[in-house]
Coordinates of C-alpha atoms in Angstrom, one line a residue:
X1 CA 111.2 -207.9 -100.6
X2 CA 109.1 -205.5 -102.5
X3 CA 109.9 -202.1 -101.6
X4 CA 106.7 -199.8 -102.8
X5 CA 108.5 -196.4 -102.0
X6 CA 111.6 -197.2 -103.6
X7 CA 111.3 -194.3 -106.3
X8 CA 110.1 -192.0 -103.8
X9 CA 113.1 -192.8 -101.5
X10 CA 115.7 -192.6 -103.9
X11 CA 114.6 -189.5 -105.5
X12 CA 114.6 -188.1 -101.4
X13 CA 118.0 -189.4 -100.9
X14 CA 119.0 -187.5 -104.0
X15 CA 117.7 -184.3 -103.1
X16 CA 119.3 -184.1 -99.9
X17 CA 122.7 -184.6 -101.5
X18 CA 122.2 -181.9 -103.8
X19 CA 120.9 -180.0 -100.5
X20 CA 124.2 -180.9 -98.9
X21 CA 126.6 -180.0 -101.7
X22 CA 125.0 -176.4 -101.7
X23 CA 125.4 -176.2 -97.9
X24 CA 129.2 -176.9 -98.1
X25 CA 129.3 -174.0 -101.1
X26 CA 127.8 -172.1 -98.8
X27 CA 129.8 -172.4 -95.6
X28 CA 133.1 -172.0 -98.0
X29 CA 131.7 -168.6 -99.4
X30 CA 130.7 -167.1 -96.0
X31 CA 133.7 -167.9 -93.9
X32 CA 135.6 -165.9 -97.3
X33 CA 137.1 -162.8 -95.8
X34 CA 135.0 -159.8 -97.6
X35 CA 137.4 -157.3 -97.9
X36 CA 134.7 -154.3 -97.6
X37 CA 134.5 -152.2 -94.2
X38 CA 131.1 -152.5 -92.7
X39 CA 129.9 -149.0 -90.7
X40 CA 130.4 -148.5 -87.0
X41 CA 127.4 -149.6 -84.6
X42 CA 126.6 -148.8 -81.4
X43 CA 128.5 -151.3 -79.2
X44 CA 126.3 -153.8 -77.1
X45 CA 127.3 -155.1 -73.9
X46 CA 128.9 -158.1 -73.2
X47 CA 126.6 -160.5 -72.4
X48 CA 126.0 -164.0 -72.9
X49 CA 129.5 -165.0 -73.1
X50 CA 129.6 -167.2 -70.1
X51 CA 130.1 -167.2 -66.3
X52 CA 133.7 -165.8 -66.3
X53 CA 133.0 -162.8 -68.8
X54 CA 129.7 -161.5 -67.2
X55 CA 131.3 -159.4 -64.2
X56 CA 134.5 -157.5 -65.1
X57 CA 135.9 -154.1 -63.9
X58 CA 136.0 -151.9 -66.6
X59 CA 138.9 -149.5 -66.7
X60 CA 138.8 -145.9 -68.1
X61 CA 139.3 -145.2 -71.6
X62 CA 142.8 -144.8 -72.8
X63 CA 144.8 -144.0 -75.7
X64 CA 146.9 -146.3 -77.0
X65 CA 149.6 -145.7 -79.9
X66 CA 150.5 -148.1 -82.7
X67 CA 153.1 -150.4 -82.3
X68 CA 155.9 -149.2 -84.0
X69 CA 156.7 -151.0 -88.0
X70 CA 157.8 -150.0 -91.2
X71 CA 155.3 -148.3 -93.3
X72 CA 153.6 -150.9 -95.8
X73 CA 154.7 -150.8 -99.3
X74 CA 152.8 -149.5 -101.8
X75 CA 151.9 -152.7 -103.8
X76 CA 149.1 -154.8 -104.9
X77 CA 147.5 -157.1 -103.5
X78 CA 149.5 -160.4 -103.8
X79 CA 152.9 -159.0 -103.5
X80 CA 155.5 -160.4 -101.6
X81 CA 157.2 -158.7 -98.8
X82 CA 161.0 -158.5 -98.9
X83 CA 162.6 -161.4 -97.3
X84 CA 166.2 -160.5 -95.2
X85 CA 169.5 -161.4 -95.8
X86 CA 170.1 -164.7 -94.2
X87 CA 166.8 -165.8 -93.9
X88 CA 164.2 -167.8 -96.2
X89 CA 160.7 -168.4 -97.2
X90 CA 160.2 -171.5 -99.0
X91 CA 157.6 -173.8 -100.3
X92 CA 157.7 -178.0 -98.7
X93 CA 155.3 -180.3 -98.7
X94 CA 155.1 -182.3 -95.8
X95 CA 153.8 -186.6 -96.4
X96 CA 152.2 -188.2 -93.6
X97 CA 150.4 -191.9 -93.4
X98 CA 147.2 -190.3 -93.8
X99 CA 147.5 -187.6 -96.8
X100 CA 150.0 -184.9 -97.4
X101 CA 150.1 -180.8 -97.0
X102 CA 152.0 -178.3 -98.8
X103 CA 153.1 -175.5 -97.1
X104 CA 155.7 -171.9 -96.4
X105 CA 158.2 -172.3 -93.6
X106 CA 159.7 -168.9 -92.8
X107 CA 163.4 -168.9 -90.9
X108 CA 164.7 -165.2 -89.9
X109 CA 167.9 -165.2 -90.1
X110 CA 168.7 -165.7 -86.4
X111 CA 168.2 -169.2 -86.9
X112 CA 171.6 -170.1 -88.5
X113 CA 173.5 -168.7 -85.3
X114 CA 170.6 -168.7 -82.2
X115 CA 172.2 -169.8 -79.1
X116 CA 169.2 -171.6 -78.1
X117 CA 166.0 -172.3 -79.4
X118 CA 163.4 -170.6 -81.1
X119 CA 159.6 -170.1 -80.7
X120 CA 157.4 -172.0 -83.3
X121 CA 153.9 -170.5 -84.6
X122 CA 151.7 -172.4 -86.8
X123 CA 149.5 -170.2 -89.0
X124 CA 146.2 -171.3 -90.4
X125 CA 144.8 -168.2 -93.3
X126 CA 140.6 -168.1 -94.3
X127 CA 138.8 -169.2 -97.2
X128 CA 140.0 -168.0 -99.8
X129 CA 143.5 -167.2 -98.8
X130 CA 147.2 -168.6 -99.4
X131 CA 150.5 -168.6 -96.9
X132 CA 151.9 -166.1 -99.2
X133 CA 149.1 -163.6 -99.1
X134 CA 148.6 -164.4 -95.6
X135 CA 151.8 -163.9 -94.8
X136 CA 152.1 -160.6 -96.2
X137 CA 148.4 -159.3 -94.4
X138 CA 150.0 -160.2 -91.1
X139 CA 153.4 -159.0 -91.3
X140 CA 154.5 -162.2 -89.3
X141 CA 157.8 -162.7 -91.2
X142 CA 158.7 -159.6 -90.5
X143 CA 157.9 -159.6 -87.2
X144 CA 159.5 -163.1 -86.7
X145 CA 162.6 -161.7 -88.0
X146 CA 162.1 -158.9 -84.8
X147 CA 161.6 -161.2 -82.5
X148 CA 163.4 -164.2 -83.7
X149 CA 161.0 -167.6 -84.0
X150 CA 160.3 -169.8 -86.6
X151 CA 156.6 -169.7 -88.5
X152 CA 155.0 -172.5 -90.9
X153 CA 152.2 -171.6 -92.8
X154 CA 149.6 -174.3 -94.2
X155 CA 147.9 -174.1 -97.3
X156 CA 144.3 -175.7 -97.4
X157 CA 144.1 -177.8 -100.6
X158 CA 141.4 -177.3 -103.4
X159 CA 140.7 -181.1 -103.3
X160 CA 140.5 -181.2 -99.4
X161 CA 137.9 -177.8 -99.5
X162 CA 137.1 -175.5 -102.8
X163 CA 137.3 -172.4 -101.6
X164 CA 140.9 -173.3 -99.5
X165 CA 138.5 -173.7 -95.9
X166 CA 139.7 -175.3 -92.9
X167 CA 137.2 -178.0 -92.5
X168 CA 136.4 -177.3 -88.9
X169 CA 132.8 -177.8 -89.2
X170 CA 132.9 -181.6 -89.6
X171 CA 133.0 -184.0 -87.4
X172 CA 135.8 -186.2 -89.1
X173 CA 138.2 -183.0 -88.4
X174 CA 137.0 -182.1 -84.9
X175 CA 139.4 -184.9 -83.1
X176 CA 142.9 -185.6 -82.0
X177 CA 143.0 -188.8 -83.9
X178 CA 142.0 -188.5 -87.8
X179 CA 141.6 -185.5 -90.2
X180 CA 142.8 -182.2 -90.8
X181 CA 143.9 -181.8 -86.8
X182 CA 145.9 -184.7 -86.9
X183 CA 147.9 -184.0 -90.1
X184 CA 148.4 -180.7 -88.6
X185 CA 149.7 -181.7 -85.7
X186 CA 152.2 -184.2 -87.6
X187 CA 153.7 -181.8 -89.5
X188 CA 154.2 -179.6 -86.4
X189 CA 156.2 -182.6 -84.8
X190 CA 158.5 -182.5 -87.9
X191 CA 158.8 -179.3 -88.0
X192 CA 160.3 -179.0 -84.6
X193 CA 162.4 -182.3 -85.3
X194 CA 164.0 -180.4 -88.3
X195 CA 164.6 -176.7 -87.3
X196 CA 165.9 -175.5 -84.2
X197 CA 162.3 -174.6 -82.9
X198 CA 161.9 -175.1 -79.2
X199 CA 159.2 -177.8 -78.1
X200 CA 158.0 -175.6 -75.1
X201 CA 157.4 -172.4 -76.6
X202 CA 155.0 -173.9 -79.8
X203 CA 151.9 -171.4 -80.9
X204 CA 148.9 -171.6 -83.2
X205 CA 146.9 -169.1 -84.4
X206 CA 144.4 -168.7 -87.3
X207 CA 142.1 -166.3 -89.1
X208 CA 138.5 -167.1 -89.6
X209 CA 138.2 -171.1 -91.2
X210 CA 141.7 -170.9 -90.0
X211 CA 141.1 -169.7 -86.4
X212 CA 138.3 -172.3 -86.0
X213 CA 140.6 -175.0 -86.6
X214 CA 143.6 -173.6 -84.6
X215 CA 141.3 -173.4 -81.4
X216 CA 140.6 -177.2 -82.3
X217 CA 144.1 -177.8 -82.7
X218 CA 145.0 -176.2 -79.5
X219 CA 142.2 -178.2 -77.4
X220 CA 143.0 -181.5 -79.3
X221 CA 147.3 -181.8 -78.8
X222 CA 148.1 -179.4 -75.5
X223 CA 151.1 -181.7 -75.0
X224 CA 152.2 -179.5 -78.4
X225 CA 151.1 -176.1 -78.1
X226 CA 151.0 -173.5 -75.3
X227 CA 148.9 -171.0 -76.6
X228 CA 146.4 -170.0 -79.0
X229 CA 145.4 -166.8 -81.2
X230 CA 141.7 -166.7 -82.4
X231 CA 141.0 -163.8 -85.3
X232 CA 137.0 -163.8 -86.1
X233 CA 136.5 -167.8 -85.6
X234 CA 134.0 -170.3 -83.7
X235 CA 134.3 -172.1 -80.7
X236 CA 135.3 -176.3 -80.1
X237 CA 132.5 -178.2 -81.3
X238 CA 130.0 -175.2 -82.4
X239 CA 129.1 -176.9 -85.5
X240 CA 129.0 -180.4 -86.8
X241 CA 128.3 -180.4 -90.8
X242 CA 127.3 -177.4 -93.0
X243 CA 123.5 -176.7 -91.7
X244 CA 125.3 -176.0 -88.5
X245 CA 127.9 -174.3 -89.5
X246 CA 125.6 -171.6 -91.1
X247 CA 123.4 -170.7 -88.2
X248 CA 126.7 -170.7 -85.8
X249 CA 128.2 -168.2 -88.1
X250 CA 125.0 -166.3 -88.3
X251 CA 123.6 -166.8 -84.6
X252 CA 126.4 -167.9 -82.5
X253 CA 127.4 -171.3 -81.1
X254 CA 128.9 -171.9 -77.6
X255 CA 130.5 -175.1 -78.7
X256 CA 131.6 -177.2 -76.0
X257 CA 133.2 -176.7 -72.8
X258 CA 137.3 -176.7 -72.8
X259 CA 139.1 -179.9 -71.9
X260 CA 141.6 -178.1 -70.2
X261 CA 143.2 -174.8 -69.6
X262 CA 144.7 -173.1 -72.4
X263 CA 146.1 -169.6 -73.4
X264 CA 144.0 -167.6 -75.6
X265 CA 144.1 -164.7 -77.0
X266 CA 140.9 -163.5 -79.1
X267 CA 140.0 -161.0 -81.7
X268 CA 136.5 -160.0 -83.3
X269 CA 135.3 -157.3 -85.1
X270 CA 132.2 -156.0 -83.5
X271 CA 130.7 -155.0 -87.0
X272 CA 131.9 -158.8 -88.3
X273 CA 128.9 -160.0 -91.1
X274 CA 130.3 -163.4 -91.6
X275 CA 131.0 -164.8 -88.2
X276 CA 128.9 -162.9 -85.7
X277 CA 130.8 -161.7 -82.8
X278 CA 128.7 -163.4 -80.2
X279 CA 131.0 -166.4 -81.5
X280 CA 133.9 -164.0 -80.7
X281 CA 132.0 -163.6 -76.8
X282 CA 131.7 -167.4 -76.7
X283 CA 135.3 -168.7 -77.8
X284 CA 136.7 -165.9 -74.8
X285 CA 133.7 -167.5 -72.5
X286 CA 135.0 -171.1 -72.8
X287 CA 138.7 -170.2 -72.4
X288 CA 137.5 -168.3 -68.6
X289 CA 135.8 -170.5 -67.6
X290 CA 138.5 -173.3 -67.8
X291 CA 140.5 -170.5 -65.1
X292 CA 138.2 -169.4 -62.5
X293 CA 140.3 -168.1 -60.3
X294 CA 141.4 -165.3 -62.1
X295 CA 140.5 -161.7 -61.9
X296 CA 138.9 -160.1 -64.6
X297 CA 139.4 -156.9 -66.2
X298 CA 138.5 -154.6 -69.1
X299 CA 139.8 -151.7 -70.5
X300 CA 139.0 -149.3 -73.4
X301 CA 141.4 -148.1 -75.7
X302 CA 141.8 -146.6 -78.9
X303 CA 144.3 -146.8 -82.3
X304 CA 144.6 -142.9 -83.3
X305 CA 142.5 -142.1 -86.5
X306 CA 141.7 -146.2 -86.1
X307 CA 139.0 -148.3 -84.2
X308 CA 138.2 -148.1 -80.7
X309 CA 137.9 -151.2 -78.8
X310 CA 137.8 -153.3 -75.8
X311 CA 140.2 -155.4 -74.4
X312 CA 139.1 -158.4 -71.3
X313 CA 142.0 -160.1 -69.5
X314 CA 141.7 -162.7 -67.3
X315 CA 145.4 -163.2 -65.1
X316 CA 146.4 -163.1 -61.4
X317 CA 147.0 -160.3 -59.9
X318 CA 149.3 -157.8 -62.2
X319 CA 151.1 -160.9 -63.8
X320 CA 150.4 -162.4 -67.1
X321 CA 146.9 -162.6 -68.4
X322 CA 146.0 -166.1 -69.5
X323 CA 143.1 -165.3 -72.0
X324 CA 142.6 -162.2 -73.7
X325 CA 139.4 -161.0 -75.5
X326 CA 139.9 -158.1 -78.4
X327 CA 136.7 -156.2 -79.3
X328 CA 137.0 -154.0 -82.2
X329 CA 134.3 -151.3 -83.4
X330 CA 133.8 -150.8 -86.9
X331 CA 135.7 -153.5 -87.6
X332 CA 134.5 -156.9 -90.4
X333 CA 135.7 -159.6 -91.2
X334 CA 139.2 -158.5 -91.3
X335 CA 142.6 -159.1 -89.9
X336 CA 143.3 -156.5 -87.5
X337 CA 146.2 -154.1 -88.1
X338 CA 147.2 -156.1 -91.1
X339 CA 149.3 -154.7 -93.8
X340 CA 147.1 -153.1 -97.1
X341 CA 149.9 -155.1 -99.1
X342 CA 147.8 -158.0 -98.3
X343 CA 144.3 -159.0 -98.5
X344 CA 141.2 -158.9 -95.6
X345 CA 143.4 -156.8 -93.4
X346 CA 142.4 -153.5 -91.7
X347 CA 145.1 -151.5 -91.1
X348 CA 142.9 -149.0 -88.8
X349 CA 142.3 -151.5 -85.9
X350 CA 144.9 -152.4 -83.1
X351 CA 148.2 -154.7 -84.4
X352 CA 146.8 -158.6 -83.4
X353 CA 149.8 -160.1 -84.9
X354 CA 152.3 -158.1 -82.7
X355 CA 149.5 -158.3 -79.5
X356 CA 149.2 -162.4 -80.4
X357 CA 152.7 -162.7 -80.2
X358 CA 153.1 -160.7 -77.0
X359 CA 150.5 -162.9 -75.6
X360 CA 151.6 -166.5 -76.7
X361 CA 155.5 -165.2 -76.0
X362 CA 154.5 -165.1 -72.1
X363 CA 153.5 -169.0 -72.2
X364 CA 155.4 -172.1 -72.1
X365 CA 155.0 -175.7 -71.9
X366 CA 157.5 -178.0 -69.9
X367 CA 158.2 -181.6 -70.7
X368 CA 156.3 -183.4 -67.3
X369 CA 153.4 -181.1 -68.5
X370 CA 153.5 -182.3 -71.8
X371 CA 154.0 -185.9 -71.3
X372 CA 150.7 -185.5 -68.5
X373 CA 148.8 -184.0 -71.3
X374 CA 149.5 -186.1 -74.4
X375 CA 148.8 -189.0 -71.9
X376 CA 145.5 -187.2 -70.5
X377 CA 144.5 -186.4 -74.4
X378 CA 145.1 -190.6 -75.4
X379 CA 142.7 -191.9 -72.9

């Protein structure tokens, strides 16, 4: 049949390719780290963050020291930290049914002659980034060698995202099943069928791009992990292509509600120009409210010469606290407390690696729980 708006349709269909290409660019270049160190505001209240965050008992101020660590080399930028005798660093690439992923595995050297076995963390870097600079920002080797557990480190692929971006914006990676979550989650499995890694003490945790996706890891295979750590990323299901993704990173998003309880532990810099940290508010929001029966506290604190901030716990009683929301002032787009050998760190702001891993250390799976949820997850 005669179509009298064909030109006009195709020339519209064009258009909003070319609209949608530039989108993509432009989600890959805003969720990049900037490396710059915004000014300090003043710090608004916590508000619109959910049910469970809007009534806590905030604590007096306190003054709290840095954890102690060796003193940062003095090195440039993408310099590689010293790796101990006995333990290694090396690059594997990992081939599953549905595409393959290269990626760092780091094993301290406690692994050769551990008694029994060690904790796993999965670490997802930003745009921009690679496992060895994001290794070296963090300091998690070295603090895996300290506390003996065994760390893999993704690396995004050019071909899967330019500017090395979790895809967590799109719909096609926001599942259990198919895309990026999925071939995550594979290579976890053969990770801990190959090292000594213990199945109920498995982490994630991510920074930014990466952070998005390790929350959507962490909702999608629970019957894997047992807790997650969020560093200036988005909530489940905040956005759902590009457009989206923009105007959560800019606005907020309070994605959707959590399918189940998980552990999370939270950190946003309240001066953050890339991902607002209303998004920070929201992902702490939707990881209360899946435990309402906790008591919820806050307390103030501050790194000497560093950042103040605020931390919110949610636990019961004086136990362990379940989810845990960092506030930072002054503080970007950065990793908090990261090393200046690496890059998008600010070393001024309180230690997330070592607080992440004090966090996620308290938490374990067992394997009824993890049978219930990989057969809750299926359905």
């Amino acid at each position: 049949m005669f179509n009298p708006f064909k030109t006009v349709q195709a020339r519209s269909r064009k258009q909003m390719r070319k609209a949608t290409t530039l989108a993509l660019g432009q989600v890959a270049g805003a969720m990049r780290p900037k490396p710059t160190k915004a000014k300090a505001r003043p710090k608004s209240p916590l508000k619109g963050a959910g049910q469970a965050l809007n009534r806590v008992n905030v604590q007096p101020k306190v003054s709290v020291k840095p954890a102690a660590k060796a003193k940062p080399p003095t090195a440039t930028t993408r310099s590689r930290m010293p790796i101990p005798r006995g333990a290694t660093f090396r690059s594997l690439t990992h081939e599953a049914p549905f595409g393959s992923l290269d990626y760092k595995l780091y094993l301290p050297a406690t692994a050769t002659r551990a008694e029994r076995a060690l904790p796993l963390l999965v670490m997802l870097h930003g745009c921009g980034q690679t496992p060895d600079d994001f290794a070296t920002g963090t300091g998690m080797n070295a603090l895996a060698e300290e506390l003996g557990l065994i760390v893999v480190y993704p690396a995004q692929n050019r071909h899967a995202q330019q500017n090395r971006c979790w895809n967590w914006y799109r719909r096609g990676d926001q599942s259990r099943v198919t895309g990026e979550p999925a071939l995550l989650a594979d290579l976890t499995r053969m990770v801990l069928s190959t090292t000594p890694a213990d199945p109920a003490r498995v982490y994630v945790a991510g920074l930014s791009a990466g952070a998005s996706m390790a929350l959507i890891l962490a909702a999608a295979y629970p019957d894997i992990f047992a807790a997650v750590g969020a560093h200036s990323g988005l909530s489940v299901g905040s956005a759902h292509d590009a457009s989206t993704a923009m105007i959560a990173m800019k606005h907020g998003a309070p994605g959707s509600r959590s399918p189940a309880p998980m552990p999370t532990i939270n950190f946003h810099g309240e001066n953050d120009k890339v991902v607002h940290v209303r998004n920070g508010r929201y992902v702490a929001a939707r990881a209360a409210d899946a435990y309402p029966d906790l008591i919820s506290t806050a307390r103030k604190g501050r790194i000497p010469d560093g950042h103040p901030f605020v931390r919110q716990s949610h636990r019961k009683g004086t136990g362990k606290s379940f989810t845990e929301f960092w506030v930072i002032t002054g503080a970007g787009h950065t990793w908090s407390g990261g090393s200046p050998a690496g890059r998008f760190t600010d070393p001024a702001g309180p230690d997330a690696s070592r607080e992440m891993l004090r966090f996620m250390l308290q938490h374990r799976t067992t394997l009824k729980l993890r049978k219930a949820a990989a057969r809750v997850s299926a359905t």
